[in-house]
PDB file of C-alpha atoms in Angstrom:
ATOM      1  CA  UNK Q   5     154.042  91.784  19.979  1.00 72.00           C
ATOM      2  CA  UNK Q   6     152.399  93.808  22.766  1.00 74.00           C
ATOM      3  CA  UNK Q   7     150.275  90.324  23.858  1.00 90.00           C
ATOM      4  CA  UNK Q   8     146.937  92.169  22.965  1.00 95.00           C
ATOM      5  CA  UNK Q   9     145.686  91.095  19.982  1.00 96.00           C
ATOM      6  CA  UNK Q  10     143.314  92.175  17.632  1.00 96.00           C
ATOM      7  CA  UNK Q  11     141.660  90.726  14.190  1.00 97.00           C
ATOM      8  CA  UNK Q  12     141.479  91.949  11.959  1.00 97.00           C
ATOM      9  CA  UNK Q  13     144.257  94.183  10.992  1.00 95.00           C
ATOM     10  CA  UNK Q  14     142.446  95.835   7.740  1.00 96.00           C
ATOM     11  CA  UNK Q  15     138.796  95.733   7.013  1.00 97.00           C
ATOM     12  CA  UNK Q  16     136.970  97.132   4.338  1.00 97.00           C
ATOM     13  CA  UNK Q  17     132.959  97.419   4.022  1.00 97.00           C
ATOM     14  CA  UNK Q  18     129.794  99.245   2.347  1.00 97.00           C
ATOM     15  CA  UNK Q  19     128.016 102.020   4.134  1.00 97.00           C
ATOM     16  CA  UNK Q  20     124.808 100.164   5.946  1.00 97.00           C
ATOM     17  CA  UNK Q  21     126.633  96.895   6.948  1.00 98.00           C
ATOM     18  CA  UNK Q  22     127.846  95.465  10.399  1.00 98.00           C
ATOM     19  CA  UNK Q  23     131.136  94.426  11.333  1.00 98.00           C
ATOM     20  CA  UNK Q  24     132.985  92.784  14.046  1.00 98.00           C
ATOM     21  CA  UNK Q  25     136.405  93.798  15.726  1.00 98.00           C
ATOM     22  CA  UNK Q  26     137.734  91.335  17.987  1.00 98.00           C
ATOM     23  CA  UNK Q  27     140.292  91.633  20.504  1.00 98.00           C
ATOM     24  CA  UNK Q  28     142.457  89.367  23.032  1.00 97.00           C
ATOM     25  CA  UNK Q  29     143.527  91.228  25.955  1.00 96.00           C
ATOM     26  CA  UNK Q  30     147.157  90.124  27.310  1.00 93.00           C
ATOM     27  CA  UNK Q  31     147.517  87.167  29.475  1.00 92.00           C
ATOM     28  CA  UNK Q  32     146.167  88.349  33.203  1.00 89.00           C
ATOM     29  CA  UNK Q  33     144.813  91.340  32.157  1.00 92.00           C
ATOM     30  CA  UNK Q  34     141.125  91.334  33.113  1.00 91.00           C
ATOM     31  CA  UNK Q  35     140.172  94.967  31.905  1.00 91.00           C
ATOM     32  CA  UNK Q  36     139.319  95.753  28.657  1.00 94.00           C
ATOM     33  CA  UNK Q  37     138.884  98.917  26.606  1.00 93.00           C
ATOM     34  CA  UNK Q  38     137.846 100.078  23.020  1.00 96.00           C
ATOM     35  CA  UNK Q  39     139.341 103.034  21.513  1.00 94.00           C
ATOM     36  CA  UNK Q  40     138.497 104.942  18.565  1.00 95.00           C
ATOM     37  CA  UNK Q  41     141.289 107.048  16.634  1.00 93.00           C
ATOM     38  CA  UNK Q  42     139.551 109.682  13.636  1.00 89.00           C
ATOM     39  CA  UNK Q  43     141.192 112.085  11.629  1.00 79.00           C
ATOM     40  CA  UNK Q  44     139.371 114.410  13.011  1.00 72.00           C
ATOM     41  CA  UNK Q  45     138.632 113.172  16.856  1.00 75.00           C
ATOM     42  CA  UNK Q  46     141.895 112.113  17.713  1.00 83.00           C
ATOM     43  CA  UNK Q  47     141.834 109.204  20.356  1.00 89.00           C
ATOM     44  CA  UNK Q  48     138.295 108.710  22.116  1.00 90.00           C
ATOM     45  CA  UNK Q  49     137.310 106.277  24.318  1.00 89.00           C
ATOM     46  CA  UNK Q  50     134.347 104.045  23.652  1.00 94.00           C
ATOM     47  CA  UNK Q  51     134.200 101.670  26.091  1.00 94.00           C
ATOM     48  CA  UNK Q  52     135.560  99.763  29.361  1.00 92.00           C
ATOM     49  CA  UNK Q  53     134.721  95.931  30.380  1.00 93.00           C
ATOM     50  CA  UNK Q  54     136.295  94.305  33.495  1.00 92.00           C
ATOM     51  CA  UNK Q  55     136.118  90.589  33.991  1.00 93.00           C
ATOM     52  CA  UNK Q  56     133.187  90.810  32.041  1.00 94.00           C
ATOM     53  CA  UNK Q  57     130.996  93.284  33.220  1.00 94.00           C
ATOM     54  CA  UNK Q  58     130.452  96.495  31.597  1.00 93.00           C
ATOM     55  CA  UNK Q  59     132.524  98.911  33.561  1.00 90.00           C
ATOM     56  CA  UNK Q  60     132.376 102.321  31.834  1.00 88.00           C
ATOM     57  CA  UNK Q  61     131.100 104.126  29.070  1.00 90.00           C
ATOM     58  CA  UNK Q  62     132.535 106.990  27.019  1.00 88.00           C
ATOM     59  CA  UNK Q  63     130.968 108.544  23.472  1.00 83.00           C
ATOM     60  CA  UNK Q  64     129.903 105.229  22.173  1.00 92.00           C
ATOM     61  CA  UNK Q  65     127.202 104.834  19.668  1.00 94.00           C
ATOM     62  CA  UNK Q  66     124.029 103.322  20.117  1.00 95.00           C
ATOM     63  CA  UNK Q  67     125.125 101.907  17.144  1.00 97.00           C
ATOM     64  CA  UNK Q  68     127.692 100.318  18.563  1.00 97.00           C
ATOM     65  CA  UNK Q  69     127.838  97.725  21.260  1.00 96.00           C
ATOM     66  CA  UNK Q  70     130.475  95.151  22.931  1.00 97.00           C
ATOM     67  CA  UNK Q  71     130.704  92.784  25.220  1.00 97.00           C
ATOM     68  CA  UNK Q  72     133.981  90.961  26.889  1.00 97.00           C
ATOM     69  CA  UNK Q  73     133.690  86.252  27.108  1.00 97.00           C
ATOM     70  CA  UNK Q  74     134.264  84.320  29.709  1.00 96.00           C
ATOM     71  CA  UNK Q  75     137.525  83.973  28.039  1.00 95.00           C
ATOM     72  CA  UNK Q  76     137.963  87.996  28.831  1.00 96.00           C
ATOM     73  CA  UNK Q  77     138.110  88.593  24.898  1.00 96.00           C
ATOM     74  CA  UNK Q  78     136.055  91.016  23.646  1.00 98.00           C
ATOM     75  CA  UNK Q  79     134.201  91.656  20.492  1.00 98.00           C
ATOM     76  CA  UNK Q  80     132.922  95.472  19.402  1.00 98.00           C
ATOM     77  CA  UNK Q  81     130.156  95.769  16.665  1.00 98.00           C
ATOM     78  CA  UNK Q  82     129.531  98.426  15.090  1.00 98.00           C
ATOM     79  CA  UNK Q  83     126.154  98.367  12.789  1.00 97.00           C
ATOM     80  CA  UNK Q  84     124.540 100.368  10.278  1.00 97.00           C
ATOM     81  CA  UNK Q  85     127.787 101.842   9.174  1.00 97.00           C
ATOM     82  CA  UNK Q  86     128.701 105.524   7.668  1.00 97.00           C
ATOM     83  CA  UNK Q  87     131.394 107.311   6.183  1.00 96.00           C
ATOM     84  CA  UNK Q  88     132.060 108.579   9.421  1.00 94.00           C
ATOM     85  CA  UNK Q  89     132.498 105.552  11.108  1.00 96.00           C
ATOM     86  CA  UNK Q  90     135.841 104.690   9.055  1.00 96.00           C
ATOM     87  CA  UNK Q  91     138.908 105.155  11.547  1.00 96.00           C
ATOM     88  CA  UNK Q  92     141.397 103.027  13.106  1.00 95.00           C
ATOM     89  CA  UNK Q  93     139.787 101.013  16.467  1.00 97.00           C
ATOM     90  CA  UNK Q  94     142.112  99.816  19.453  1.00 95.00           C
ATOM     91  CA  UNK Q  95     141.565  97.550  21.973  1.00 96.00           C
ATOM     92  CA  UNK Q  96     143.836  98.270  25.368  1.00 93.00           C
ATOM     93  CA  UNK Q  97     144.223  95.663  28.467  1.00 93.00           C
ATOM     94  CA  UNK Q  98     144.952  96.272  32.017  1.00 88.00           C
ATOM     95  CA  UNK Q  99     145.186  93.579  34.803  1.00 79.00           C
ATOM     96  CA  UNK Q 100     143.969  96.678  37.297  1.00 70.00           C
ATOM     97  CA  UNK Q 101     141.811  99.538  36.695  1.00 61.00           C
ATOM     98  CA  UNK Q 102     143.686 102.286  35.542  1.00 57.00           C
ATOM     99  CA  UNK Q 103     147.312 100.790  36.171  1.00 64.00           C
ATOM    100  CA  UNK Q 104     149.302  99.183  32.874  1.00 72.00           C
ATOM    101  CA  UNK Q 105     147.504  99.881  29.737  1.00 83.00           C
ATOM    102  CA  UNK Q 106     149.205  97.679  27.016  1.00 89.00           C
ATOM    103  CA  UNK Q 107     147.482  98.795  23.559  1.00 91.00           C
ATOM    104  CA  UNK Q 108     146.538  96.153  20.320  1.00 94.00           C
ATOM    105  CA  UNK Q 109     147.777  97.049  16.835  1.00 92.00           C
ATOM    106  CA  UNK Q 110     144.483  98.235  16.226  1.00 94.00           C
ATOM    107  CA  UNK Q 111     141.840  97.195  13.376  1.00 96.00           C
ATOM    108  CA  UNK Q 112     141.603  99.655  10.350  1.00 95.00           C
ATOM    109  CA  UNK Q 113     138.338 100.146   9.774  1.00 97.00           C
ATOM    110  CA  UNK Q 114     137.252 101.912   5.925  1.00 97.00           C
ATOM    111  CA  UNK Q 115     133.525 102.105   4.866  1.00 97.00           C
ATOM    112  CA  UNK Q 116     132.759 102.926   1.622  1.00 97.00           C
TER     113      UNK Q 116
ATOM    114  CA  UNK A  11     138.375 123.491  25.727  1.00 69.00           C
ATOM    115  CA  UNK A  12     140.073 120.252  25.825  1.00 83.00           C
ATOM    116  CA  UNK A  13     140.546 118.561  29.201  1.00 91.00           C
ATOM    117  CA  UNK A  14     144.370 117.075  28.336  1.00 94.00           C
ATOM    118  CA  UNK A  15     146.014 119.624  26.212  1.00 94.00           C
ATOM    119  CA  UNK A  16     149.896 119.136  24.399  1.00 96.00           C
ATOM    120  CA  UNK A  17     151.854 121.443  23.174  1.00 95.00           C
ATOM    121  CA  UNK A  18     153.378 121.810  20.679  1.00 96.00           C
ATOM    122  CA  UNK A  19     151.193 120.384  17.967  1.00 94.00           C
ATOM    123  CA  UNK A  20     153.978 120.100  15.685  1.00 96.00           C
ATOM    124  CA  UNK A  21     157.994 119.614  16.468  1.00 97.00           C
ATOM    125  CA  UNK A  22     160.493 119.489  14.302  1.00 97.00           C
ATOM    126  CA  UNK A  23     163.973 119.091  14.929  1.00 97.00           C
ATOM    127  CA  UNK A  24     167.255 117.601  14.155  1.00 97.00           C
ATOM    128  CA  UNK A  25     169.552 114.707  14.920  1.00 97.00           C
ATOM    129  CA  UNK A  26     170.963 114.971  18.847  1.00 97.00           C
ATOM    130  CA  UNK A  27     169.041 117.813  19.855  1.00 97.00           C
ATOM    131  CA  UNK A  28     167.019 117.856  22.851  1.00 98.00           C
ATOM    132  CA  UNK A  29     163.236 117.468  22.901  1.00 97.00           C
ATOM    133  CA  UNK A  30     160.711 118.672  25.463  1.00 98.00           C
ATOM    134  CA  UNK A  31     156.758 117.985  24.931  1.00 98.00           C
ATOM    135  CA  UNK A  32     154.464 119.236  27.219  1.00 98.00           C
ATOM    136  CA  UNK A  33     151.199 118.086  28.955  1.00 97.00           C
ATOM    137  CA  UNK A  34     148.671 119.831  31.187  1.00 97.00           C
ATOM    138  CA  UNK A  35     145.095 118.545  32.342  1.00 95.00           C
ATOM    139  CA  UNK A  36     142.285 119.900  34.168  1.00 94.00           C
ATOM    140  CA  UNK A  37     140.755 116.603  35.736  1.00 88.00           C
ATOM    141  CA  UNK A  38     141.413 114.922  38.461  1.00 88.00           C
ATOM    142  CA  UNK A  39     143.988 112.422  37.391  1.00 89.00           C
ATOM    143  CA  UNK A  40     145.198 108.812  39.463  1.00 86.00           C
ATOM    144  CA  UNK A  41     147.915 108.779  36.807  1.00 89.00           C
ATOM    145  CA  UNK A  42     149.435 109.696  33.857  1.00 92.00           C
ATOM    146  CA  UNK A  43     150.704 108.045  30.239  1.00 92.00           C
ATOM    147  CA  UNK A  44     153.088 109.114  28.094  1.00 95.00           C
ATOM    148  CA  UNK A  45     151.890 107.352  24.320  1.00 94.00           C
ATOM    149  CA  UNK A  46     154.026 106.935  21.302  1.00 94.00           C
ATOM    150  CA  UNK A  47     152.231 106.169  18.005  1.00 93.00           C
ATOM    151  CA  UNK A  48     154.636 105.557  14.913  1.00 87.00           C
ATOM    152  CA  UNK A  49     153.014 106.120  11.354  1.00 82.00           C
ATOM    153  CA  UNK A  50     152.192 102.454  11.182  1.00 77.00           C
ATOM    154  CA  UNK A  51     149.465 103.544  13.682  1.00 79.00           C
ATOM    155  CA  UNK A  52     150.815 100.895  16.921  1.00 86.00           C
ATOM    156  CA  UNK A  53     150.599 102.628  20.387  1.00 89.00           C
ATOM    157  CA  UNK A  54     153.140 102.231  22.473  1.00 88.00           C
ATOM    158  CA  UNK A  55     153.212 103.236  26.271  1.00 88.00           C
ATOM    159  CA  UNK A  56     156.240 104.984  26.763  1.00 91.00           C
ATOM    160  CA  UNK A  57     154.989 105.409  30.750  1.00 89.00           C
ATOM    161  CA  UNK A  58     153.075 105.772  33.606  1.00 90.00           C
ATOM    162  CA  UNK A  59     153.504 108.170  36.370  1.00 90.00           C
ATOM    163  CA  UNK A  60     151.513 109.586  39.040  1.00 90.00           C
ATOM    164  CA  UNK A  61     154.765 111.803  40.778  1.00 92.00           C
ATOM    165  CA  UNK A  62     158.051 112.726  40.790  1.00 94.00           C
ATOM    166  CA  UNK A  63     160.164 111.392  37.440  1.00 95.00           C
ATOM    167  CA  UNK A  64     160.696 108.533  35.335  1.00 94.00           C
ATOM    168  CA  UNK A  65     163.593 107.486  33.114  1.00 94.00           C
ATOM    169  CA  UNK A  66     164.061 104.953  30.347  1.00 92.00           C
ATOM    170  CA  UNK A  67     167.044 105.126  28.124  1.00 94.00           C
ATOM    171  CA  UNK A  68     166.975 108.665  26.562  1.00 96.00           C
ATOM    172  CA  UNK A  69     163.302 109.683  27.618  1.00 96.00           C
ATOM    173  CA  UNK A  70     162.905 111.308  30.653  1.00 97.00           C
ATOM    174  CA  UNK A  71     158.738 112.019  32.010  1.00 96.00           C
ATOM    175  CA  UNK A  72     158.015 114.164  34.577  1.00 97.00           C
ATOM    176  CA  UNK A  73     154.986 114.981  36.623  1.00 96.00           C
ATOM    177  CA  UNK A  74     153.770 117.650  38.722  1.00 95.00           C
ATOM    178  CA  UNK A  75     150.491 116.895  40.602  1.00 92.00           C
ATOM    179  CA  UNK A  76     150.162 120.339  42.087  1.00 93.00           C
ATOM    180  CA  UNK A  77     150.750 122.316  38.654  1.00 94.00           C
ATOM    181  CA  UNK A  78     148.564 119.498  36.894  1.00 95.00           C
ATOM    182  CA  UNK A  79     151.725 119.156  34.320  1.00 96.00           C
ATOM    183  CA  UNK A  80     153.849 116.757  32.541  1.00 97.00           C
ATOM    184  CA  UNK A  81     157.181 116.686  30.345  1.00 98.00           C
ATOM    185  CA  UNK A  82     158.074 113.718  28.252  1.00 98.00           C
ATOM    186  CA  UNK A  83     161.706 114.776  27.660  1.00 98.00           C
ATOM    187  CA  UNK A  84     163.659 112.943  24.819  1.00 97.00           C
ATOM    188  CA  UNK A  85     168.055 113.618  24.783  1.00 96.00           C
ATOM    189  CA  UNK A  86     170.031 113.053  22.310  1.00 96.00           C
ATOM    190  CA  UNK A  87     167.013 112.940  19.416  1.00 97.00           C
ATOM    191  CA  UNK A  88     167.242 110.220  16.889  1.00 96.00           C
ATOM    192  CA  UNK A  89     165.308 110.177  13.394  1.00 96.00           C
ATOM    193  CA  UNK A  90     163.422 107.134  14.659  1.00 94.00           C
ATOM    194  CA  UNK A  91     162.618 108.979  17.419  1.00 96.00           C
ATOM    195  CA  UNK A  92     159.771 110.244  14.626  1.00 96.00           C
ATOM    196  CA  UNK A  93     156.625 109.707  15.770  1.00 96.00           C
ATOM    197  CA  UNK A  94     153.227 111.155  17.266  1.00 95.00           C
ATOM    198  CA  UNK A  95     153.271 111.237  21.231  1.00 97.00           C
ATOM    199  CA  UNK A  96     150.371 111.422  23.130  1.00 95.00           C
ATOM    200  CA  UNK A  97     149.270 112.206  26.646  1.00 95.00           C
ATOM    201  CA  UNK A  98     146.740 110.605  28.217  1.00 92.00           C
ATOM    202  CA  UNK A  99     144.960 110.995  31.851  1.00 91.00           C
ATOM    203  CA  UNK A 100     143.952 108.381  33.772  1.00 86.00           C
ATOM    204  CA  UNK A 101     140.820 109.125  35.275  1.00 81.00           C
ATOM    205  CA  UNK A 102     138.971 106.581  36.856  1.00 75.00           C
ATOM    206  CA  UNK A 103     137.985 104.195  34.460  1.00 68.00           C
ATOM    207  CA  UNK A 104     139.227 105.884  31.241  1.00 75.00           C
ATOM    208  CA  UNK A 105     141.962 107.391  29.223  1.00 82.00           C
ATOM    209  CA  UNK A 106     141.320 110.945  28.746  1.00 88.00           C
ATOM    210  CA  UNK A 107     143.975 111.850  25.447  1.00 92.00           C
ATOM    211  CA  UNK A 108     145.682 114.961  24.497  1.00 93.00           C
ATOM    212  CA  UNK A 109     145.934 115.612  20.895  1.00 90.00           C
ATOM    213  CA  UNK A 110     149.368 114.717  20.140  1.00 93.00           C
ATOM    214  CA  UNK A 111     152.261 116.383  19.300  1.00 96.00           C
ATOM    215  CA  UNK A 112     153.869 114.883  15.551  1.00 95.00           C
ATOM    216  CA  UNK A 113     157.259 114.781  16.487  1.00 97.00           C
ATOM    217  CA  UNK A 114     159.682 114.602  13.272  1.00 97.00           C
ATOM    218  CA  UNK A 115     164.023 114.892  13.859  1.00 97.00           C
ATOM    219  CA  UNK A 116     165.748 115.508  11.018  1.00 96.00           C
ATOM    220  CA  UNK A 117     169.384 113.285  10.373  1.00 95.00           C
TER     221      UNK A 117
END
């Protein structure tokens, strides 16, 4: 158990819908960052928070959005799903900016 | 062209032999990780450098700042040493990744 944790592990849903992946950085670790892993992309990164403020963006859809709780979880929807879309999202932590990434287990994400 | 490439793509090899994986980047880097992702899919950070050399059991990662190059260096290779290792920059708020090289060792 890295101590970043993310639900679910497996999801499965129709072309159209909206989903939520939901992650819970490490204990300390007040950076947060989405990930998205595609056959075809390799790893990209989507976004950053930090303590929860939007931080930094990467090649994030408008489609998508996130935000990181009080708590310092952080939740990534994704909405209006394609084909496309299907790929295998990680959340990583950091207590600084840039220094100790610790990476989820990541949520499998199939649309159909 | 990609700003964190690896070579090679693809590495094959077999039990006790020793393993080199290369890195370079074009960006301005604050650091360096060295990513191991088993077929399960998990990510693992192997390490983090920003100079010189790091050691953990039988993986060895170097840096050079100047050359804008890295080495993750594994002795003595061991089947579950199987996996896809990635390179990733550190640039100021985000991971930039390399495309992996799919490392498999042969008993």
């Amino acid at each position: 158990d890295s101590g970043v944790t993310q639900t679910p592990k497996h999801l499965i849903t129709a072309t159209g819908q909206r989903v939520t992946l939901r992650c819970s950085p490490r204990s300390g670790d007040l950076s947060v960052y989405w990930y998205q892993q595609s056959l075809d992309q390799g790893l990209q990164f989507l976004i950053q928070y930090y303590n929860g403020e939007e931080r930094a963006k990467g090649n994030i859809l408008e489609r998508f959005s996130a935000q990181q709780f009080p708590d310092l979880h952080s939740e990534l929807n994704l909405s209006s799903l394609e084909l496309g879309d299907s790929a295998l999202y990680f959340c990583a932590s950091s207590v600084l900016q840039g220094y100790g990434y610790t990476f989820g287990s990541g949520t499998r994400l199939t649309v159909v | 062209k990609n700003e964190v490439e690896q070579s090679p793509q693809n590495l094959t090899a077999q039990e006790g032999e020793f393993i080199t994986i290369n890195c370079s980047y074009s960006v301005g880097i604050s650091a360096l990780h060295w990513l191991q992702q088993h077929p399960g899919g998990g990510i693992v950070s192997l390490f983090m450098l920003s100079s010189g050399k790091k050691k953990h059991g039988r993986l060895i990662a170097t840096i050079n700042i100047q050359e804008k190059h890295s080495s993750l260096h594994i002795t003595a290779s061991h089947p579950r040493d199987s996996a896809v290792y990635i390179c990733a920059a550190i640039n100021t708020d985000k991971l930039i990744f390399g495309t992996g090289t799919r490392l498999q060792v042969f008993p």
